[in-house]
Amino acid sequence: MTEMKPLLSVQDITKAFPFPRDLLQRLRRQPGQAVHALNGVTLDIRRGETLGIVGESGCGKSTLARCLVRLHDCDSGRVLFGDTDIATLSGAARRAFNAKVQMIFQDPYSSLNPRMRVRQILTEALSVHRMRPAAEIPARIAELLDLVRLPMDAADKYPHEFSGGQRQRIGIARALAVEPQVLVADELVSALDVSVQAQVVNLLLALQDQLHLTVVFVAHDLRLVRHISHRVAVMYLGKVVEVGPTEALFSAPLHPYTQALLAAAPEIDPARRSRRVAAKGELPSPVNLPQGCLFNTRCPLAFERCFKERPALPASGDHRAACHLTQAEKE
Amino acid sequence: MTPALQVRHLSTTFGHHGTPVTAVDDISFDVMPGEVLGLVGESGSGKSVTLRSIMRLMPHHSAVTGSVLWQGCDLMTMTEAELRRVRGGEISMIFQEPGTALNPVLPVRVQIEENLRAHTELSAAGRAARCLELMDLVGIPDAKRRLTQYPHQFSGGMRQRVMIAIALASNPKLLLADEPTTALDVTIQDQILKLILDLRDELAMSVVFVTHDLGVVAATCDRMAVMYAGRIVESGPVPAVFAQPNHAYTRGLLGSVPRSGTERSPLLSIEGTPPGLTSRPAGCAFHPRCAFATDLCRRESPALQDRAAGQAAACFHSDRVIAAGLAGS
Ligand SMILES: Nc1ncnc2c1ncn2[C@@H]1O[C@H](COP(=O)(O)OP(=O)(O)OP(=O)(O)O)[C@@H](O)[C@H]1O
Ligand code: SF4
Ligand SMILES: [Mg+2]
């Protein structure tokens, strides 16, 4: 693929969540501690692609997703939408951005107003962004329900009258109401039963084709991410450690962490069972990050340089990893 | 070989505003010595109630019938005193909610020792040594110091290891594990699954492993039983069931999981959602979601019947299900 201008460009962003300082720290004027959620993330999102973001709990996936839609402002670095730094947007420009880049949440139940019927939920989304003249709203609602494969009578029901999978569809319909270019889905189907997950995944794939959406799919389920993504970014302790086309990344992972992660995910094929433990040890705390490479506490291949110097993600190339070893091999 | 555990016609009902509802409906299965049996199914299918019923750990407003034969004795008719000796002794359990199963105000050592005192003849010195040994066995480094710590000082993965250490304190012959890795990250899940398998080999214990994750079943279980709406709808050796499901629900479940080589193509999936406890359909409970259903399925409930390759299925149209295979919908 030729280097097209990315739709969204994440440039070296960081985000920390400080703990409240305790009394002693305040008396001594000591700095408080913080969870370092994002430690310099750089990532491009291309028009029309599905970018999968994977990693284990606490690796910063959700924080990154929230920075993309500006639910969080980042501490440093910037997120460009086209040529615009989204941190500079305000007023009408910010509303327009919010409509173009929509987030769908893991738990649609907590994000759907329980006292509103589906019709009101969708009407509200349509009117906040002044998407349609009032007279066209009923037709648009019918169109949206049809898009997410819900029956027309769903419009007159309340969220609690639906199953988890159906509520997820309502969440998707609400996001689509404002005709977004980008959907950011954070653990969209994690809470659903397997058979229902498959329904929602099928719907998402169909909608993407139909509406030419760009999708950022954040999830911890490697099988799902592999199934729906064109490209995948792997995160560890608030950094992207590897990014590449899905097939290349899964068949020939470059980073030792990606290798461990893929080996640890149980194969769905009983004939390919293994008894070797993929990665020893546990995640270091995101409060006190290791020196050097963030993976050095668990990496079986770590050498001297890994404890001194933090490897960066190479700036160019389709498939790349932030690892001294793989970079040395390439040179 | 005689089974280590024989469950026969186990049913569990709850009083539900006067009308009792059935959470587990007449299920029977065997667990062989040294075997890992996977109990799979979606949320609410009755997996946890099955495990708790076996151990007679159900609340008072429930009624359990059937028999559970353990080494020739029926757990259902044992006295409470006899049962207490077996429970946590020869048969151990790991619960679905790790947070609730450990006592937050007691150091880990005390909780392991409690189990040792109840189920072994060890002296105080023997118990102390065994505590260290158990921490080692489940892969918790720095055991001496960590034994003095409280549950909140452990990470989720480490707490799960502590639970396993407690469950193993008595050298159980059967481990009943309810989603022991569901809340864990995949690299930690991998460590725990392999630990359980190693312990099975070392201690020759049997394991009933409850999970909704088919990957976990593929990676760890010898045989599997698939539950739907309180019943076992299919059982058999894991490789056989994965290669050729005989029940339409198993087929849909396996087809719902993405596999490499089929990227971005529609998954098989299953229409609709699992029924609630109070709205179980008549006939085959799966019929409203089943692409193979006929009038017979809407009228009558199919019995679990033996099929080829050691499998059994409760489906009137297994032949058609097999013919349809696992390729796309
Ligand atoms: N103490 C109880 N009182 C009443 N109903 C109960 C009780 N415990 C469980 N149930 C119901 O019994 C059914 C089976 O529940 P169970 O917990 O066994 O499901 P499960 O297969 O373990 O699901 P999950 O995958 O969510 O853990 C559910 O409908 C549940 O709501
Ligand atoms: S018995 Fe009928 S409804 Fe039930 S799974 Fe088989 S074909 Fe489907
Ligand atoms: Mg359960």
XYZ file of C-alpha atoms and ligand atoms in Angstrom:
700
model
C 0.000 0.000 0.000
C 1.291 3.483 -0.798
C 1.705 5.825 2.145
C -1.661 7.514 2.316
C -2.226 10.350 4.709
C -3.625 8.840 7.916
C -7.122 9.781 9.044
C -6.057 9.937 12.671
C -2.475 10.286 13.761
C -1.360 9.699 17.325
C 1.982 11.347 17.955
C 4.012 10.394 21.008
C 1.227 10.862 23.541
C 1.565 10.317 27.267
C -1.071 10.185 29.962
C -0.655 9.643 33.696
C -3.323 9.462 36.387
C -1.938 10.874 39.638
C -2.930 9.350 42.978
C -4.100 11.860 45.517
C -1.052 12.696 47.659
C -1.219 11.615 51.261
C -0.779 14.045 54.132
C 2.901 13.307 54.675
C 3.694 13.840 51.020
C 1.824 17.123 51.048
C 3.579 18.329 54.232
C 6.944 17.480 52.769
C 5.935 18.908 49.400
C 6.871 15.639 47.778
C 5.521 14.864 44.353
C 2.678 12.294 44.416
C 2.787 9.019 42.569
C 0.908 8.272 39.386
C -0.213 5.411 37.191
C 1.610 5.856 33.916
C -1.102 4.714 31.518
C 0.414 5.878 28.241
C 4.170 6.271 27.890
C 4.718 7.675 24.423
C 2.290 6.119 21.966
C 2.692 6.775 18.259
C 0.196 5.252 15.854
C -1.507 6.037 12.546
C -5.066 5.081 11.721
C -5.722 4.806 8.016
C -8.959 5.652 6.299
C -11.267 2.647 5.890
C -9.180 0.194 7.885
C -9.938 -1.755 11.023
C -7.070 -1.265 13.424
C -7.028 -3.761 16.275
C -5.434 -2.764 19.575
C -4.574 -5.657 21.886
C -2.859 -6.086 25.200
C -3.468 -7.312 28.720
C -5.295 -5.512 31.496
C -3.774 -2.187 32.410
C -1.684 -1.852 29.242
C -3.430 1.425 28.358
C -5.752 0.256 25.565
C -8.825 1.993 26.930
C -6.912 5.144 27.813
C -5.653 5.321 24.251
C -9.199 4.831 22.923
C -10.438 7.625 25.164
C -7.670 9.956 24.005
C -8.676 9.274 20.387
C -12.191 10.602 20.968
C -10.943 13.252 23.386
C -12.686 11.849 26.417
C -9.235 12.365 27.914
C -6.777 15.082 27.005
C -3.265 13.734 26.806
C -0.451 15.145 28.963
C 1.989 15.536 26.087
C 2.121 14.698 22.402
C -0.886 15.187 20.138
C -3.665 13.507 18.217
C -4.242 14.815 14.692
C -7.535 14.362 12.894
C -6.583 15.133 9.309
C -4.381 18.199 9.857
C -6.051 19.387 13.029
C -4.731 18.848 16.555
C -7.920 17.730 18.324
C -6.839 19.442 21.541
C -7.306 22.812 19.817
C -10.943 22.185 18.864
C -13.733 24.041 20.606
C -17.357 24.994 20.070
C -18.878 23.933 16.772
C -15.619 22.463 15.507
C -15.376 20.230 18.557
C -18.988 19.096 18.133
C -18.311 18.270 14.517
C -15.280 16.218 15.546
C -17.322 14.404 18.204
C -19.812 13.419 15.549
C -17.167 12.174 13.148
C -15.291 10.072 15.686
C -17.720 8.030 17.776
C -16.988 5.745 20.676
C -19.048 2.628 21.440
C -18.772 1.339 24.960
C -18.276 -2.082 26.479
C -21.356 -1.865 28.635
C -24.137 -0.262 26.650
C -26.422 -0.616 29.643
C -24.621 2.014 31.638
C -24.362 4.339 28.656
C -28.032 4.132 27.595
C -30.499 6.153 29.630
C -32.794 3.546 31.219
C -35.767 5.916 31.292
C -35.683 6.662 27.591
C -37.226 4.558 24.849
C -34.947 3.647 21.950
C -36.771 6.197 19.786
C -35.904 9.001 22.224
C -32.308 7.808 22.571
C -31.810 7.978 18.815
C -33.764 11.228 18.443
C -31.552 12.824 21.045
C -28.391 11.780 19.226
C -29.807 13.108 15.952
C -30.855 16.466 17.393
C -27.762 17.162 19.511
C -25.704 17.155 16.369
C -28.519 18.719 14.323
C -28.167 15.901 11.847
C -31.661 16.022 10.385
C -34.694 18.313 10.219
C -37.321 17.079 12.658
C -39.577 15.847 9.884
C -36.969 13.376 8.660
C -36.159 11.892 12.055
C -38.725 9.028 12.046
C -37.468 7.802 8.670
C -33.857 8.013 9.860
C -34.677 6.003 12.989
C -36.234 3.289 10.857
C -33.135 3.290 8.692
C -30.831 2.992 11.725
C -32.762 0.094 13.252
C -32.646 -1.643 9.926
C -28.888 -1.069 9.711
C -28.283 -2.813 13.028
C -30.845 -5.537 12.232
C -33.321 -4.692 14.967
C -37.077 -4.962 14.359
C -39.072 -1.715 14.004
C -40.978 -2.268 17.249
C -37.657 -1.935 19.093
C -38.099 1.848 18.823
C -40.829 1.821 21.452
C -39.002 -0.280 24.020
C -36.723 0.619 26.928
C -33.095 -0.590 27.156
C -33.869 -3.134 29.898
C -36.276 -4.951 27.583
C -33.363 -6.080 25.402
C -30.710 -8.759 25.765
C -27.037 -7.814 26.012
C -26.407 -8.350 22.309
C -29.434 -6.275 21.327
C -28.403 -3.465 23.655
C -25.011 -3.477 21.994
C -26.828 -2.975 18.663
C -28.709 -0.001 20.101
C -25.371 1.452 21.178
C -24.083 0.970 17.635
C -27.237 2.536 16.138
C -26.803 5.563 18.378
C -23.180 5.930 17.293
C -24.156 5.603 13.626
C -26.961 8.170 13.955
C -24.502 11.025 13.554
C -22.879 9.530 10.442
C -19.392 9.089 11.864
C -16.268 8.342 9.861
C -14.578 6.528 12.687
C -15.940 4.089 15.275
C -13.796 3.460 18.336
C -15.020 0.248 19.965
C -13.633 -0.577 23.406
C -14.177 -4.233 24.359
C -17.362 -4.102 22.320
C -18.334 -7.742 22.758
C -16.345 -8.908 25.800
C -19.359 -9.062 28.072
C -21.457 -11.100 25.641
C -21.891 -14.853 25.286
C -19.829 -16.430 22.521
C -22.754 -17.067 20.173
C -23.965 -13.495 20.611
C -20.435 -12.101 20.179
C -20.388 -13.666 16.739
C -23.660 -11.900 15.796
C -22.261 -8.493 16.763
C -18.934 -9.141 15.023
C -20.762 -10.135 11.840
C -22.826 -6.954 12.064
C -19.746 -4.794 12.544
C -18.016 -6.329 9.516
C -21.113 -5.808 7.348
C -21.595 -2.200 8.488
C -18.003 -1.352 7.797
C -18.310 -2.499 4.198
C -21.645 -0.812 3.734
C -20.730 2.552 5.267
C -16.957 2.647 4.574
C -16.212 3.153 8.237
C -12.814 3.312 9.854
C -12.826 1.146 12.972
C -10.521 1.072 15.974
C -11.230 -2.227 17.712
C -9.799 -2.394 21.208
C -9.969 -5.848 22.795
C -8.049 -8.390 24.809
C -9.413 -11.321 22.775
C -6.702 -12.122 20.241
C -8.903 -14.408 18.142
C -11.502 -11.680 17.663
C -8.920 -9.023 16.879
C -7.272 -11.271 14.333
C -10.632 -11.985 12.761
C -11.715 -8.429 12.151
C -8.569 -6.275 11.894
C -6.551 -5.287 8.852
C -3.711 -4.139 11.056
C -2.940 -4.770 14.702
C -1.065 -2.813 17.365
C 0.153 -4.653 20.471
C 0.459 -2.641 23.685
C 2.462 -3.357 26.826
C 2.661 -1.030 29.831
C 1.451 2.013 27.959
C 3.539 1.605 24.823
C 2.908 0.156 21.396
C 5.530 -2.571 21.196
C 4.598 -3.895 17.771
C 2.396 -2.892 14.878
C 1.832 -4.596 11.548
C -0.551 -6.135 9.065
C -2.668 -8.763 10.849
C -1.415 -11.755 8.917
C 2.271 -10.841 9.289
C 1.924 -10.004 12.957
C 0.174 -13.252 13.834
C 2.278 -15.538 11.652
C 5.652 -13.919 12.341
C 5.497 -11.768 15.473
C 8.650 -9.694 15.952
C 8.501 -8.611 19.579
C 9.198 -11.169 22.325
C 6.088 -9.958 24.152
C 3.874 -10.491 21.112
C 5.427 -13.924 20.737
C 4.598 -14.761 24.354
C 1.094 -13.341 24.120
C 0.272 -15.371 21.023
C 1.764 -18.536 22.490
C -0.240 -18.070 25.695
C -3.597 -17.731 23.943
C -5.056 -21.229 23.835
C -5.438 -22.612 20.309
C -8.972 -23.546 19.394
C -7.555 -26.767 17.966
C -7.065 -29.586 20.516
C -4.442 -31.205 18.290
C -2.131 -28.190 18.742
C -2.017 -28.230 22.500
C 1.244 -27.299 24.168
C 2.463 -27.799 27.732
C 5.157 -25.123 27.664
C 4.520 -21.967 29.674
C 4.594 -18.995 27.280
C 5.660 -16.162 29.576
C 6.851 -16.376 33.153
C 6.287 -13.750 35.810
C 3.744 -10.979 36.105
C 3.206 -7.456 34.822
C 5.317 -4.835 36.608
C 3.356 -2.060 38.283
C 2.532 0.896 36.024
C 3.394 3.145 38.976
C 7.094 2.259 39.008
C 8.076 1.473 35.461
C 11.212 -0.603 34.818
C 14.314 1.130 33.465
C 15.124 0.411 29.835
C 12.777 -1.824 27.879
C 9.461 -2.143 29.702
C 9.369 -5.885 28.974
C 12.839 -6.625 30.362
C 11.520 -8.094 33.643
C 9.860 -10.955 31.740
C 11.774 -11.176 28.490
C 13.649 -14.448 27.953
C 15.921 -12.779 25.394
C 16.845 -9.585 27.249
C 20.503 -8.554 27.071
C 22.562 -5.739 28.543
C 21.275 -2.951 26.342
C 17.650 -3.785 27.223
C 18.226 -2.769 30.834
C 19.799 0.571 29.930
C 17.971 1.966 26.983
C 14.279 1.943 26.134
C 13.819 0.796 22.521
C 11.654 3.017 20.301
C 9.155 1.901 17.693
C 10.850 2.498 14.298
C 9.230 5.404 12.462
C 8.726 3.650 9.149
C 7.940 0.223 7.787
C 4.723 -1.748 7.598
C 5.588 -4.249 10.308
C 7.797 -3.021 13.125
C 8.591 -3.627 16.772
C 10.127 -1.668 19.624
C 12.809 -4.209 20.492
C 16.607 -3.927 20.426
C 16.972 -7.503 19.295
C 14.642 -7.439 16.282
C 16.029 -4.069 15.263
C 19.588 -5.413 15.455
C 18.593 -8.386 13.317
C 17.105 -6.129 10.684
C 20.201 -3.997 10.382
C -11.642 -48.527 34.827
C -14.316 -47.404 37.259
C -15.204 -43.713 37.276
C -13.935 -41.608 40.185
C -17.161 -39.630 40.217
C -20.560 -40.688 38.914
C -23.281 -38.083 38.686
C -26.725 -39.510 38.018
C -29.973 -37.666 37.300
C -28.877 -34.549 39.104
C -31.581 -31.860 39.175
C -31.617 -28.561 41.019
C -34.691 -26.366 41.396
C -35.174 -22.980 42.995
C -38.370 -21.741 44.597
C -39.314 -18.808 42.396
C -42.303 -16.821 43.693
C -44.066 -20.091 44.492
C -43.413 -21.880 41.187
C -40.151 -23.789 41.303
C -37.766 -23.252 38.374
C -35.250 -25.830 37.213
C -31.642 -24.631 36.879
C -30.110 -28.082 36.379
C -32.326 -30.622 34.684
C -31.577 -34.320 35.047
C -27.908 -34.441 34.134
C -25.627 -37.486 34.346
C -21.895 -37.764 33.718
C -18.766 -39.631 34.812
C -15.268 -38.423 35.630
C -12.472 -40.973 35.306
C -9.412 -41.071 37.594
C -6.829 -38.570 36.318
C -9.231 -37.152 33.753
C -9.911 -33.462 33.060
C -13.569 -32.991 32.175
C -14.597 -29.629 30.741
C -18.083 -28.370 31.524
C -18.850 -25.704 28.909
C -21.810 -23.505 28.136
C -22.931 -19.910 28.058
C -23.852 -17.726 30.994
C -26.757 -19.122 32.991
C -26.594 -22.602 31.467
C -26.180 -24.127 34.931
C -22.465 -24.907 35.135
C -21.870 -23.331 38.548
C -25.106 -24.681 39.990
C -24.017 -28.161 38.873
C -20.696 -27.908 40.715
C -22.257 -26.463 43.826
C -25.007 -29.069 43.826
C -22.428 -31.863 43.673
C -20.825 -30.448 46.824
C -24.184 -29.740 48.461
C -23.316 -26.062 48.674
C -26.656 -24.769 47.424
C -28.711 -22.273 49.422
C -31.774 -23.350 51.397
C -34.364 -22.200 48.894
C -33.123 -24.806 46.418
C -33.826 -28.519 46.115
C -31.307 -31.005 44.719
C -32.214 -34.542 43.643
C -30.293 -37.410 42.054
C -27.132 -39.159 43.181
C -23.439 -38.306 43.199
C -21.321 -41.392 43.751
C -17.827 -40.746 45.073
C -15.798 -43.897 45.755
C -18.977 -45.882 46.212
C -20.639 -43.409 48.618
C -23.509 -41.122 47.662
C -22.647 -37.527 48.557
C -26.342 -36.687 48.427
C -27.259 -38.958 51.351
C -24.131 -38.539 53.508
C -24.429 -36.898 56.910
C -23.133 -33.335 57.210
C -20.191 -34.600 59.299
C -19.146 -37.158 56.698
C -19.570 -34.587 53.968
C -17.349 -32.072 55.751
C -14.538 -34.625 55.728
C -14.815 -35.123 51.978
C -15.373 -31.474 51.092
C -12.066 -29.622 51.071
C -10.366 -32.984 51.662
C -10.636 -35.614 48.948
C -12.704 -33.213 46.864
C -11.605 -29.578 46.615
C -13.204 -26.602 44.951
C -11.963 -23.398 43.372
C -14.734 -20.865 43.044
C -15.635 -18.497 40.233
C -15.230 -15.329 42.333
C -11.707 -15.408 43.776
C -12.339 -12.262 45.775
C -15.060 -13.827 47.870
C -13.387 -17.146 48.599
C -10.375 -15.849 50.531
C -10.796 -14.324 53.953
C -9.527 -10.724 53.697
C -8.587 -10.379 57.378
C -6.446 -13.513 57.704
C -2.901 -13.920 56.426
C -2.543 -16.512 53.712
C -0.634 -18.907 55.997
C -3.563 -19.162 58.397
C -5.964 -19.967 55.573
C -3.804 -22.769 54.197
C -3.146 -24.120 57.698
C -6.867 -24.238 58.465
C -7.330 -26.660 55.628
C -4.321 -28.731 56.661
C -5.575 -28.977 60.234
C -9.015 -30.095 59.085
C -7.893 -32.667 56.564
C -4.435 -33.966 57.516
C -2.750 -35.469 60.587
C 0.278 -33.163 60.254
C 1.973 -31.652 63.317
C 2.449 -27.901 63.615
C 5.967 -28.205 62.194
C 4.686 -30.481 59.438
C 1.992 -27.965 58.542
C 4.495 -25.110 58.370
C 6.704 -27.107 56.035
C 3.732 -28.116 53.899
C 2.636 -24.462 53.574
C 6.006 -23.580 52.089
C 5.883 -26.609 49.831
C 2.416 -25.664 48.544
C 3.432 -22.082 47.771
C 6.341 -23.496 45.820
C 4.124 -25.975 44.021
C 1.805 -23.241 42.741
C 4.748 -21.051 41.721
C 4.614 -18.238 44.288
C 8.189 -16.993 44.787
C 9.500 -15.756 48.139
C 7.096 -18.092 49.946
C 8.236 -17.426 53.500
C 7.463 -13.719 53.342
C 4.355 -14.058 51.235
C 2.746 -16.501 53.667
C 2.534 -13.704 56.210
C 0.721 -11.387 53.813
C -3.004 -10.739 53.399
C -5.013 -11.491 50.224
C -5.163 -7.825 49.123
C -1.376 -7.790 48.927
C -1.488 -10.303 46.077
C -2.243 -9.622 42.408
C -5.233 -11.350 40.786
C -3.063 -14.094 39.344
C -1.260 -14.648 42.638
C -4.551 -14.764 44.562
C -5.749 -17.434 42.179
C -2.565 -19.385 42.942
C -3.234 -19.029 46.653
C -6.718 -20.450 46.074
C -5.191 -23.387 44.259
C -2.665 -23.876 47.067
C -5.509 -24.005 49.591
C -7.495 -26.374 47.387
C -4.477 -28.654 47.048
C -3.478 -28.584 50.723
C -5.317 -31.825 51.392
C -3.960 -33.720 48.348
C -7.417 -33.961 46.789
C -8.326 -36.733 44.384
C -10.847 -34.514 42.644
C -10.638 -30.793 41.923
C -13.813 -28.921 40.994
C -12.681 -25.665 39.361
C -15.250 -23.029 38.392
C -13.797 -20.620 35.798
C -10.479 -20.471 37.674
C -8.810 -18.348 34.997
C -11.602 -16.272 33.488
C -10.669 -13.061 35.273
C -6.969 -13.385 34.460
C -4.793 -12.067 31.655
C -3.926 -14.547 28.975
C -0.263 -14.982 29.934
C -1.275 -15.613 33.560
C -4.145 -17.891 32.503
C -1.614 -19.885 30.515
C 0.572 -20.289 33.620
C -2.356 -21.446 35.789
C -3.770 -23.881 33.226
C -0.393 -25.534 32.839
C 0.031 -25.636 36.580
C -3.279 -27.479 36.956
C -2.246 -29.979 34.285
C 1.147 -30.555 35.934
C -0.547 -31.147 39.269
C -3.004 -33.544 37.670
C -0.020 -35.544 36.420
C 1.880 -35.400 39.705
C -1.015 -36.093 42.038
C -3.101 -38.242 39.671
C -6.164 -36.189 40.516
C -9.303 -35.788 38.427
C -10.500 -32.321 37.473
C -13.886 -30.906 36.509
C -13.156 -27.657 34.777
C -16.025 -25.211 34.278
C -15.461 -22.648 31.546
C -17.202 -20.819 28.739
C -13.954 -20.525 26.763
C -13.595 -23.160 24.067
C -9.899 -22.333 23.714
C -9.372 -23.349 27.341
C -11.244 -26.592 26.693
C -9.134 -27.337 23.623
C -5.944 -26.630 25.553
C -6.653 -28.520 28.774
C -9.556 -30.985 28.788
C -9.676 -34.670 27.885
C -13.443 -34.896 27.612
C -16.144 -32.250 27.538
C -19.823 -31.882 28.329
C -21.748 -29.014 26.738
C -24.585 -27.500 28.776
C -27.541 -25.572 27.431
C -30.483 -24.367 29.515
C -29.658 -26.686 32.404
C -29.078 -29.870 30.415
C -26.077 -31.643 28.936
C -26.737 -31.513 25.204
C -23.493 -33.111 24.020
C -20.521 -34.921 25.511
C -17.461 -36.747 24.270
C -13.675 -36.681 23.861
C -12.502 -33.128 23.151
C -10.836 -33.854 19.777
C -13.932 -35.723 18.531
C -16.410 -33.036 19.560
C -14.261 -30.272 18.071
C -13.855 -32.194 14.828
C -17.489 -33.178 14.450
C -20.132 -31.710 16.743
C -23.278 -33.834 16.846
C -25.563 -31.223 18.375
C -26.723 -28.080 16.573
C -25.858 -25.938 19.601
C -22.298 -27.280 19.832
C -21.904 -26.644 16.121
C -23.077 -23.043 16.518
C -20.839 -22.514 19.530
C -17.745 -23.832 17.751
C -18.646 -21.852 14.646
C -18.954 -18.647 16.673
C -15.256 -18.723 17.539
C -13.010 -17.109 14.925
C -10.344 -19.372 13.444
C -7.258 -18.453 11.509
C -7.739 -18.655 7.767
C -11.305 -17.284 7.829
C -10.445 -13.667 8.653
C -13.140 -11.073 8.025
C -15.674 -13.632 6.785
C -19.000 -13.982 8.640
C -18.906 -16.292 11.658
C -21.433 -19.099 11.949
C -23.064 -17.509 15.058
C -26.431 -18.480 16.527
C -29.544 -16.327 16.215
C -31.224 -15.064 19.377
C -30.029 -15.457 22.959
C -30.000 -18.237 25.567
C -33.367 -18.516 27.367
C -33.784 -17.338 30.946
C -34.610 -19.647 33.803
C -38.316 -18.834 33.721
C -38.731 -18.958 29.962
C -37.329 -22.327 28.928
C -38.972 -23.320 25.633
C -40.934 -26.581 25.410
C -39.521 -29.511 23.435
C -35.816 -29.081 22.721
C -34.877 -25.916 24.632
C -32.630 -24.895 21.744
C -35.332 -25.023 19.054
C -36.113 -21.272 18.804
C -32.457 -20.631 17.859
C -31.870 -23.775 15.834
C -31.572 -23.821 12.054
C -32.322 -27.562 11.970
C -35.487 -27.533 14.106
C -38.630 -29.366 12.978
C -42.075 -29.859 14.531
C -40.725 -32.809 16.455
C -38.169 -30.532 18.169
C -40.871 -28.059 19.156
C -42.954 -30.866 20.669
C -40.590 -33.312 22.319
C -37.423 -33.073 24.336
C -34.587 -35.181 22.857
C -32.732 -37.545 25.217
C -28.924 -37.725 25.381
C -28.031 -40.665 23.142
C -24.747 -42.412 22.431
C -23.252 -41.683 19.035
C -20.036 -42.723 17.276
C -16.531 -41.825 18.526
C -17.523 -41.891 22.205
C -19.811 -38.907 21.735
C -23.363 -38.521 22.977
C -25.873 -35.883 21.867
C -29.421 -34.842 22.705
C -30.579 -33.827 19.250
C -33.189 -35.339 16.909
C -31.271 -34.295 13.832
C -27.629 -35.104 14.612
C -27.168 -36.594 11.163
C -28.158 -33.370 9.471
C -25.985 -31.372 11.864
C -22.985 -33.565 11.023
C -23.693 -33.295 7.299
C -23.794 -29.479 7.561
C -20.309 -29.497 9.132
C -18.474 -26.503 10.540
C -17.806 -24.578 7.322
C -19.536 -21.145 6.995
C -23.260 -20.604 7.371
N -29.080 -19.099 44.526
C -29.829 -18.987 43.409
N -31.140 -18.655 43.476
C -31.890 -18.559 42.363
N -31.433 -18.756 41.109
C -30.127 -19.079 40.962
C -29.257 -19.204 42.103
N -28.013 -19.529 41.658
C -28.103 -19.602 40.310
N -29.371 -19.350 39.885
C -29.844 -19.371 38.484
O -29.596 -20.665 37.930
C -29.227 -20.561 36.534
C -27.901 -21.251 36.299
O -26.901 -20.489 36.950
P -25.353 -20.855 36.979
O -24.719 -19.900 37.919
O -25.173 -22.297 37.223
O -24.900 -20.529 35.481
P -23.435 -20.666 34.853
O -23.565 -21.627 33.727
O -22.450 -20.962 35.902
O -23.246 -19.209 34.253
P -21.909 -18.254 34.177
O -21.216 -18.678 32.925
O -22.516 -16.886 34.061
O -21.129 -18.464 35.430
C -29.212 -19.060 36.219
O -30.432 -18.698 35.601
C -29.071 -18.419 37.592
O -29.629 -17.111 37.589
S -33.292 -31.456 18.646
Fe -34.047 -30.177 16.988
S -34.096 -28.110 17.839
Fe -32.848 -29.355 19.204
S -30.811 -29.033 18.470
Fe -31.519 -30.863 17.439
S -32.394 -30.140 15.529
Fe -32.139 -28.356 16.827
Mg -20.793 -19.890 36.664
